[in-house]
Every structure is written in structure tokens, then in C-alpha cells.
Amino acid sequence: KEKYDLPFTLLADEGHKVLEMYDVWGRKKSYGREYDGVFRTTYLIDEKGQIAKVFENVKPANHSQEILQAIEDL
């Protein structure tokens, strides 16, 4: 936060508690190997604190455009 002069608080979820509450932490497979990790999921939360849209299996290349479109559609 200080290094980049960010105007907001950064949080850490070292015990995966929040990830588990949003059901985005679990068993994954890649190239025949199984491991625990974070699922690529984005939750768009509206101004009332309600989940407005869920994006699963996010592909980073186009995701920012998907989010901007979803915000416009709210």
C-alpha cells in the first residue's frame, strides 16, 4: 500500500476463510496433478452489497471488458 501510495486498505485471507465463504477455494486439476487453489471467479457486487453477477472460469485477456459491460448493464 505504501510503496504504490494506494488510497485503500489491502486485506489478506491467509486461512482461506473468505475464499471458502464464496466457494472459490478447492480441489483443482492441471496436467494430471491435483492441488488446492483459487478458482478464477469474479463477483460483481452492487451498491447495496448484493451479488449482481458471477463470472466463473474467468479468462484474463477479455475479463475487464466483460466487467465494464456488466456494470453498464446494471
mmCIF file of C-alpha atoms in Angstrom:
data_model
loop_
_atom_site.group_PDB
_atom_site.id
_atom_site.type_symbol
_atom_site.label_atom_id
_atom_site.label_comp_id
_atom_site.label_asym_id
_atom_site.label_seq_id
_atom_site.Cartn_x
_atom_site.Cartn_y
_atom_site.Cartn_z
ATOM 1 C CA LYS A 1 0.000 0.000 0.000
ATOM 2 C CA GLU A 2 2.715 2.445 0.958
ATOM 3 C CA LYS A 3 5.019 1.507 -1.938
ATOM 4 C CA TYR A 4 2.382 2.423 -4.545
ATOM 5 C CA ASP A 5 0.541 5.024 -2.428
ATOM 6 C CA LEU A 6 -2.751 3.141 -2.712
ATOM 7 C CA PRO A 7 -5.760 5.038 -1.306
ATOM 8 C CA PHE A 8 -7.424 1.934 0.191
ATOM 9 C CA THR A 9 -6.755 -0.806 2.735
ATOM 10 C CA LEU A 10 -5.336 -4.115 1.488
ATOM 11 C CA LEU A 11 -6.592 -7.326 3.052
ATOM 12 C CA ALA A 12 -5.152 -10.840 3.190
ATOM 13 C CA ASP A 13 -7.087 -14.098 3.505
ATOM 14 C CA GLU A 14 -4.263 -16.342 4.677
ATOM 15 C CA GLY A 15 -6.576 -19.019 6.099
ATOM 16 C CA HIS A 16 -8.871 -19.052 3.008
ATOM 17 C CA LYS A 17 -11.906 -18.207 5.160
ATOM 18 C CA VAL A 18 -13.381 -15.651 2.737
ATOM 19 C CA LEU A 19 -12.464 -17.773 -0.292
ATOM 20 C CA GLU A 20 -14.342 -20.694 1.234
ATOM 21 C CA MET A 21 -17.372 -18.493 2.040
ATOM 22 C CA TYR A 22 -17.565 -17.514 -1.648
ATOM 23 C CA ASP A 23 -16.911 -21.148 -2.656
ATOM 24 C CA VAL A 24 -13.852 -20.247 -4.743
ATOM 25 C CA TRP A 25 -11.237 -22.362 -2.930
ATOM 26 C CA GLY A 26 -10.973 -26.049 -3.595
ATOM 27 C CA ARG A 27 -9.549 -29.013 -5.441
ATOM 28 C CA LYS A 28 -8.189 -28.293 -8.921
ATOM 29 C CA LYS A 29 -6.596 -30.416 -11.614
ATOM 30 C CA SER A 30 -3.937 -29.342 -14.073
ATOM 31 C CA TYR A 31 -1.941 -31.633 -16.336
ATOM 32 C CA GLY A 32 -2.966 -34.659 -14.266
ATOM 33 C CA ARG A 33 -1.885 -33.091 -10.977
ATOM 34 C CA GLU A 34 -4.383 -32.350 -8.193
ATOM 35 C CA TYR A 35 -3.927 -29.478 -5.769
ATOM 36 C CA ASP A 36 -5.909 -26.957 -3.724
ATOM 37 C CA GLY A 37 -6.193 -23.471 -5.151
ATOM 38 C CA VAL A 38 -8.284 -20.451 -6.029
ATOM 39 C CA PHE A 39 -10.896 -20.757 -8.769
ATOM 40 C CA ARG A 40 -10.874 -17.895 -11.281
ATOM 41 C CA THR A 41 -14.169 -16.335 -10.314
ATOM 42 C CA THR A 42 -15.278 -12.709 -10.117
ATOM 43 C CA TYR A 43 -18.254 -11.457 -8.143
ATOM 44 C CA LEU A 44 -19.743 -8.139 -9.238
ATOM 45 C CA ILE A 45 -21.271 -6.582 -6.125
ATOM 46 C CA ASP A 46 -23.775 -3.747 -6.495
ATOM 47 C CA GLU A 47 -24.036 -0.560 -4.455
ATOM 48 C CA LYS A 48 -26.383 -2.325 -1.986
ATOM 49 C CA GLY A 49 -23.797 -5.037 -1.295
ATOM 50 C CA GLN A 50 -25.720 -7.700 -3.240
ATOM 51 C CA ILE A 51 -24.103 -10.033 -5.748
ATOM 52 C CA ALA A 52 -25.244 -8.723 -9.129
ATOM 53 C CA LYS A 53 -23.341 -11.155 -11.362
ATOM 54 C CA VAL A 54 -20.932 -14.074 -11.080
ATOM 55 C CA PHE A 55 -18.216 -14.724 -13.665
ATOM 56 C CA GLU A 56 -16.798 -18.264 -13.460
ATOM 57 C CA ASN A 57 -13.732 -19.704 -15.210
ATOM 58 C CA VAL A 58 -12.509 -16.189 -15.963
ATOM 59 C CA LYS A 59 -10.106 -15.674 -18.863
ATOM 60 C CA PRO A 60 -7.941 -12.646 -18.002
ATOM 61 C CA ALA A 61 -7.481 -11.435 -21.607
ATOM 62 C CA ASN A 62 -11.093 -10.184 -22.060
ATOM 63 C CA HIS A 63 -12.311 -10.043 -18.495
ATOM 64 C CA SER A 64 -12.001 -6.304 -17.928
ATOM 65 C CA GLN A 65 -14.295 -5.683 -20.916
ATOM 66 C CA GLU A 66 -16.818 -8.224 -19.596
ATOM 67 C CA ILE A 67 -16.890 -6.447 -16.260
ATOM 68 C CA LEU A 68 -17.285 -2.992 -17.803
ATOM 69 C CA GLN A 69 -20.205 -4.258 -19.913
ATOM 70 C CA ALA A 70 -21.849 -5.860 -16.887
ATOM 71 C CA ILE A 71 -21.536 -2.613 -14.917
ATOM 72 C CA GLU A 72 -23.179 -0.697 -17.767
ATOM 73 C CA ASP A 73 -25.999 -3.268 -17.857
ATOM 74 C CA LEU A 74 -26.807 -2.876 -14.128
#
